[in-house]
Amino acid sequence: MNLDTTTLIAILAMAAVTYFTRIAGLFVADRLVLTGRAKAAFDAIPPAVLVAVIAPTALTTGWAEAIAAAITAVAAFRLPLLGTVAVGVVAVVVLRNLI
Amino acid sequence: MDQASPFVSTPRRDIQAGLRDIAPVAVAALPIGLLFGAIAAAKGMSTLEVTLMSALVFAGGAQFAAIETWISPAPIVTLAFATLLINARHVLMGASLTPKVRMSRAQTLLAYFFLTDEAWALSERRALERPVTGAYWLAMAVVLWANWTLSSTIGAILGSFLGDPERIGADFAFTALFIGLVAGFGKSRVTLVTVAVSAGLAALVHYFIGAPWHVASGALAGIAAAYLAAPEEARS
């Protein structure tokens, strides 16, 4: 049971930032009405961040990962979340053994 | 739904409704929590660190992103910034929900620690029929929080027995999970442009400059692309 100081600070920073986002809406409840392009940009934040995080693994690691990512993307529109994960994991294991 | 006197709410009834609404969500989140704990352990986090992160941050998307880019020592500013970007959606969720909750300001400040996509979505649905009470919110919040903290802790304990994550493809589980989450945002033209631009720039930055700069640069490029791709006079 070890606790690294830097890790603890990182966790506390993430917790503080997250709590800030959770209560911020309370103070702008009647003022924050986004429309048009501003709303599109705000709505795009979660997918943009998620994709940026995985892009190196999916696109520049190797052919096995890139093909597995494409297979996973196809599955993602047809299966629930856990099924999608299962398809991706199986695909990458098989492809790593083939390529 | 309560059949008799639908507009009379008692704490007991609200707690029951909260538990009933959150049960399927908790079941679905259980394996995700196990997965998070297992991979976090494989990345070198101790069980205590995993437990603390899940208990204090309590935000799956941000935690998965943090673990995916985890290096030691932890890059504090980068992690905080990525967390801010991923969780910025909470601001809109809180703004939308606040007029519909029947809680004092102090109670709401406490209650919103437990704000999640799931609790928010269920509360918005309930708010169509009646105000969201503290009892309803707390029942959902406590179940989901305990579920997430416990399952990721158990995952971290079991994960240290897994061995090399690459052998069973577990290192790819995040990538697959994120692809699944992104698919949940649909296939609209703006979303596809966002995804393509963010992925392309993040991969290039990672290749030529290196981690962790690809997260912020890819994300900001994707957001800018969404702004430009959206019709100027679009109605929300």
Coordinates of C-alpha atoms in Angstrom, one line a residue:
Chain A
M1 CA 0.0 0.0 0.0
N2 CA 2.3 2.8 -1.2
L3 CA 1.2 6.3 -2.1
D4 CA 3.5 8.4 -4.3
T5 CA 3.5 12.1 -3.4
T6 CA 3.4 13.3 -7.1
T7 CA 0.6 10.8 -7.8
L8 CA -1.4 12.0 -4.8
I9 CA -1.0 15.6 -5.9
A10 CA -2.1 14.6 -9.5
I11 CA -5.2 12.8 -8.1
L12 CA -6.1 15.8 -5.9
A13 CA -5.6 18.2 -8.8
M14 CA -7.9 16.0 -11.0
A15 CA -10.4 15.8 -8.2
A16 CA -10.4 19.6 -7.6
V17 CA -10.8 20.4 -11.4
T18 CA -13.6 17.8 -11.7
Y19 CA -15.5 19.2 -8.7
F20 CA -15.1 22.7 -10.1
T21 CA -16.8 21.6 -13.4
R22 CA -19.6 19.9 -11.4
I23 CA -20.6 22.9 -9.4
A24 CA -19.8 25.6 -12.0
G25 CA -23.2 25.0 -13.7
L26 CA -24.9 26.0 -10.5
F27 CA -23.7 29.5 -10.8
V28 CA -24.4 30.0 -14.5
A29 CA -27.7 28.2 -14.6
D30 CA -29.6 31.1 -16.0
R31 CA -26.9 32.6 -18.2
L32 CA -25.4 29.8 -20.1
V33 CA -27.3 29.4 -23.3
L34 CA -25.1 28.2 -26.2
T35 CA -26.3 28.3 -29.7
G36 CA -24.9 27.7 -33.2
R37 CA -21.2 27.3 -33.6
A38 CA -20.4 27.8 -29.9
K39 CA -22.7 25.0 -29.0
A40 CA -21.2 22.7 -31.7
A41 CA -17.7 23.4 -30.3
F42 CA -18.8 22.7 -26.8
D43 CA -20.6 19.5 -27.8
A44 CA -17.5 18.4 -29.6
I45 CA -15.3 18.6 -26.5
P46 CA -15.8 15.0 -25.2
P47 CA -15.3 13.1 -28.6
A48 CA -12.4 15.4 -29.5
V49 CA -10.6 14.7 -26.2
L50 CA -11.3 11.0 -26.2
V51 CA -10.0 10.6 -29.8
A52 CA -6.9 12.6 -29.1
V53 CA -6.0 10.3 -26.2
I54 CA -6.2 7.1 -28.2
A55 CA -5.0 8.3 -31.6
P56 CA -1.3 7.4 -31.2
T57 CA -2.2 3.8 -30.0
A58 CA -4.8 3.4 -32.8
L59 CA -2.9 5.0 -35.7
T60 CA 0.8 4.9 -35.3
T61 CA 1.7 1.9 -33.2
G62 CA 1.4 -0.7 -36.0
W63 CA -0.8 -2.5 -38.5
A64 CA -2.3 -4.8 -35.9
E65 CA -3.5 -1.9 -33.7
A66 CA -4.7 0.2 -36.7
I67 CA -6.8 -2.7 -38.2
A68 CA -8.1 -3.7 -34.8
A69 CA -9.2 0.0 -34.2
A70 CA -11.1 0.0 -37.5
I71 CA -12.8 -3.3 -36.7
T72 CA -13.7 -1.9 -33.2
A73 CA -15.1 1.3 -34.8
V74 CA -17.5 -0.8 -37.0
A75 CA -18.5 -2.9 -33.9
A76 CA -19.1 0.3 -31.9
F77 CA -22.1 1.3 -33.9
R78 CA -23.7 -2.2 -33.5
L79 CA -22.8 -3.5 -30.0
P80 CA -23.1 -2.3 -26.4
L81 CA -20.0 -0.9 -24.8
L82 CA -18.7 -4.1 -23.3
G83 CA -19.2 -6.0 -26.5
T84 CA -17.2 -3.4 -28.4
V85 CA -14.3 -3.7 -25.9
A86 CA -14.4 -7.5 -26.3
V87 CA -14.3 -7.3 -30.1
G88 CA -11.4 -4.9 -30.0
V89 CA -9.3 -6.9 -27.6
V90 CA -9.9 -10.2 -29.4
A91 CA -9.1 -8.5 -32.8
V92 CA -5.8 -7.1 -31.5
V93 CA -4.7 -10.4 -30.0
V94 CA -5.4 -12.3 -33.2
L95 CA -3.9 -9.6 -35.5
R96 CA -0.7 -9.4 -33.4
N97 CA -0.2 -13.1 -33.8
L98 CA -0.9 -12.9 -37.6
I99 CA 1.2 -9.8 -38.4
Chain B
M1 CA -43.4 5.1 -11.5
D2 CA -45.6 5.5 -8.4
Q3 CA -49.2 4.8 -9.3
A4 CA -51.1 6.5 -6.5
S5 CA -50.8 10.3 -6.0
P6 CA -48.0 10.9 -8.5
F7 CA -47.2 14.4 -7.2
V8 CA -46.7 13.5 -3.5
S9 CA -43.2 12.5 -2.9
T10 CA -41.9 11.1 0.3
P11 CA -38.1 10.6 1.0
R12 CA -38.7 6.8 1.3
R13 CA -40.4 6.7 -2.1
D14 CA -37.8 8.9 -3.7
I15 CA -35.0 6.7 -2.4
Q16 CA -36.8 3.6 -3.8
A17 CA -37.1 5.3 -7.1
G18 CA -33.5 6.4 -7.2
L19 CA -32.3 2.8 -6.4
R20 CA -34.6 1.4 -9.0
D21 CA -33.4 3.8 -11.7
I22 CA -29.7 3.4 -11.0
A23 CA -29.6 -0.4 -10.7
P24 CA -29.1 -1.2 -14.4
V25 CA -26.5 1.6 -14.7
A26 CA -24.6 0.2 -11.7
V27 CA -24.6 -3.3 -13.2
A28 CA -23.2 -2.0 -16.5
A29 CA -20.6 0.1 -14.8
L30 CA -19.2 -2.8 -12.7
P31 CA -17.0 -4.4 -15.3
I32 CA -15.8 -1.0 -16.5
G33 CA -14.6 -0.3 -13.0
L34 CA -12.9 -3.6 -12.8
L35 CA -11.2 -2.9 -16.1
F36 CA -10.1 0.5 -14.9
G37 CA -8.6 -0.8 -11.7
A38 CA -6.8 -3.7 -13.6
I39 CA -5.2 -1.5 -16.2
A40 CA -4.3 1.2 -13.7
A41 CA -2.5 -1.4 -11.6
A42 CA -0.7 -2.7 -14.8
K43 CA 0.4 0.9 -15.4
G44 CA 2.1 1.0 -12.0
M45 CA -0.5 2.6 -9.7
S46 CA -0.8 1.0 -6.3
T47 CA -4.2 -0.2 -5.1
L48 CA -4.5 2.6 -2.6
E49 CA -3.8 5.2 -5.4
V50 CA -6.5 3.6 -7.6
T51 CA -9.0 3.7 -4.7
L52 CA -8.2 7.3 -4.0
M53 CA -8.5 8.3 -7.6
S54 CA -11.9 6.6 -8.1
A55 CA -13.3 7.9 -4.7
L56 CA -12.1 11.5 -5.2
V57 CA -12.3 12.1 -8.9
F58 CA -15.2 9.8 -9.6
A59 CA -15.3 10.5 -13.4
G60 CA -14.7 7.5 -15.6
G61 CA -13.8 9.3 -18.9
A62 CA -11.2 11.6 -17.2
Q63 CA -9.7 8.7 -15.2
F64 CA -9.4 6.4 -18.3
A65 CA -7.7 9.3 -20.2
A66 CA -5.3 9.9 -17.3
I67 CA -4.4 6.2 -17.1
E68 CA -4.0 5.9 -20.9
T69 CA -1.4 8.6 -20.9
W70 CA 0.0 7.7 -17.4
I71 CA 3.8 8.2 -17.0
S72 CA 5.8 8.3 -13.8
P73 CA 6.2 10.8 -12.3
A74 CA 2.6 11.9 -13.0
P75 CA 2.4 15.1 -15.2
I76 CA 0.2 17.1 -12.9
V77 CA -0.6 20.1 -15.1
T78 CA -1.3 17.9 -18.2
L79 CA -3.6 15.6 -16.2
A80 CA -5.5 18.6 -14.7
F81 CA -5.9 20.2 -18.1
A82 CA -7.1 17.0 -19.8
T83 CA -9.5 16.5 -16.9
L84 CA -10.8 20.0 -17.3
L85 CA -11.4 19.5 -21.1
I86 CA -13.1 16.1 -20.6
N87 CA -15.3 17.2 -17.7
A88 CA -16.2 20.7 -19.1
R89 CA -19.5 19.1 -20.2
H90 CA -20.5 19.0 -16.4
V91 CA -20.9 22.8 -16.5
L92 CA -23.8 22.5 -19.1
M93 CA -25.3 19.5 -17.2
G94 CA -25.3 21.3 -13.9
A95 CA -26.7 24.5 -15.5
S96 CA -29.5 22.5 -17.0
L97 CA -30.4 20.5 -14.0
T98 CA -30.1 23.2 -11.3
P99 CA -33.6 24.7 -11.8
K100 CA -35.1 21.3 -11.5
V101 CA -33.6 20.1 -8.2
R102 CA -35.4 20.6 -4.9
M103 CA -32.4 21.2 -2.7
S104 CA -30.9 24.2 -1.0
R105 CA -27.8 25.8 -2.4
A106 CA -25.6 24.2 0.2
Q107 CA -27.2 20.8 -0.3
T108 CA -26.7 21.2 -4.1
L109 CA -23.0 22.0 -3.7
L110 CA -22.6 18.8 -1.8
A111 CA -24.8 16.8 -4.0
Y112 CA -23.1 17.9 -7.2
F113 CA -19.8 16.2 -6.1
F114 CA -21.7 13.1 -7.4
L115 CA -22.7 14.5 -10.7
T116 CA -22.2 12.0 -13.5
D117 CA -23.5 11.5 -17.0
E118 CA -25.8 8.7 -15.8
A119 CA -27.2 10.5 -12.7
W120 CA -27.7 13.6 -14.7
A121 CA -29.5 11.8 -17.5
L122 CA -31.8 9.9 -15.1
S123 CA -32.6 13.1 -13.2
E124 CA -33.4 15.0 -16.3
R125 CA -35.8 12.2 -17.3
R126 CA -37.4 12.3 -13.8
A127 CA -37.6 16.1 -13.9
L128 CA -40.1 15.8 -16.8
E129 CA -42.6 14.5 -14.2
R130 CA -41.6 15.9 -10.8
P131 CA -38.8 17.8 -9.1
V132 CA -35.6 15.9 -8.3
T133 CA -35.3 15.7 -4.5
G134 CA -32.2 15.2 -2.4
A135 CA -33.4 11.7 -1.4
Y136 CA -33.7 10.6 -5.0
W137 CA -30.3 12.1 -6.0
L138 CA -28.5 10.8 -2.9
A139 CA -29.8 7.2 -3.4
M140 CA -28.4 7.2 -7.0
A141 CA -25.2 9.0 -6.1
V142 CA -24.2 6.7 -3.2
V143 CA -24.8 3.5 -5.2
L144 CA -22.9 4.7 -8.2
W145 CA -20.0 6.1 -6.2
A146 CA -19.6 3.0 -4.0
N147 CA -20.0 0.8 -7.1
W148 CA -17.2 2.7 -9.0
T149 CA -14.8 2.9 -6.0
L150 CA -15.2 -0.7 -5.0
S151 CA -15.1 -2.2 -8.5
S152 CA -11.9 -0.3 -9.4
T153 CA -10.3 -1.3 -6.2
I154 CA -11.1 -4.9 -6.8
G155 CA -9.9 -4.6 -10.3
A156 CA -6.6 -3.2 -9.1
I157 CA -6.1 -6.1 -6.7
L158 CA -7.0 -8.7 -9.3
G159 CA -5.0 -6.8 -12.0
S160 CA -1.7 -7.3 -10.2
F161 CA -2.2 -11.0 -10.9
L162 CA -2.9 -10.5 -14.6
G163 CA 0.8 -10.2 -15.5
D164 CA 1.8 -8.6 -18.9
P165 CA -1.4 -6.8 -20.2
E166 CA -0.2 -7.0 -23.8
R167 CA -0.4 -10.8 -23.8
I168 CA -4.1 -10.8 -23.4
G169 CA -4.7 -7.6 -25.3
A170 CA -5.7 -5.7 -22.2
D171 CA -3.6 -2.8 -23.2
F172 CA -5.9 -2.3 -26.2
A173 CA -9.0 -2.4 -24.0
F174 CA -8.8 1.4 -23.4
T175 CA -8.6 2.1 -27.1
A176 CA -11.6 -0.1 -27.8
L177 CA -13.5 1.4 -24.9
F178 CA -12.8 5.0 -26.1
I179 CA -13.9 4.0 -29.7
G180 CA -17.1 2.7 -28.2
L181 CA -17.6 5.9 -26.2
V182 CA -16.9 8.1 -29.2
A183 CA -19.4 6.2 -31.3
G184 CA -22.0 7.1 -28.7
F185 CA -21.8 10.7 -29.9
G186 CA -23.2 9.7 -33.3
K187 CA -22.3 10.0 -36.9
S188 CA -23.3 13.6 -37.7
R189 CA -21.1 15.5 -40.1
V190 CA -19.7 17.8 -37.4
T191 CA -18.8 14.8 -35.2
L192 CA -17.0 13.0 -38.0
V193 CA -15.0 16.1 -38.9
T194 CA -14.2 16.6 -35.2
V195 CA -13.0 13.0 -34.8
A196 CA -10.9 13.0 -38.0
V197 CA -9.1 16.3 -37.3
S198 CA -8.5 15.4 -33.6
A199 CA -7.2 11.9 -34.4
G200 CA -5.0 13.1 -37.3
L201 CA -3.4 16.0 -35.4
A202 CA -3.0 14.0 -32.2
A203 CA -1.2 11.2 -34.0
L204 CA 1.1 13.7 -35.8
V205 CA 2.0 15.6 -32.6
H206 CA 2.6 12.3 -30.8
Y207 CA 4.9 11.1 -33.6
F208 CA 6.9 14.3 -34.1
I209 CA 6.8 15.9 -30.6
G210 CA 5.7 13.2 -28.2
A211 CA 3.4 12.6 -25.2
P212 CA 1.6 14.3 -23.5
W213 CA 1.2 17.2 -26.0
H214 CA -0.9 15.2 -28.4
V215 CA -4.0 15.3 -26.0
A216 CA -4.4 19.0 -25.8
S217 CA -3.4 19.8 -29.3
G218 CA -5.5 17.1 -30.9
A219 CA -8.5 18.0 -28.7
L220 CA -8.3 21.8 -29.4
A221 CA -7.9 21.2 -33.1
G222 CA -11.0 18.9 -33.1
I223 CA -13.0 21.5 -31.2
A224 CA -11.9 24.3 -33.6
A225 CA -12.9 22.0 -36.5
A226 CA -16.4 21.5 -35.0
Y227 CA -16.8 25.2 -34.7
L228 CA -15.9 25.8 -38.3
A229 CA -17.8 22.8 -39.6
A230 CA -21.1 23.7 -37.9
P231 CA -23.5 25.9 -39.8
E232 CA -23.2 29.5 -38.7
E233 CA -26.9 30.0 -37.9
A234 CA -27.6 26.6 -36.4
R235 CA -30.4 26.5 -33.8
S236 CA -29.7 24.5 -30.7

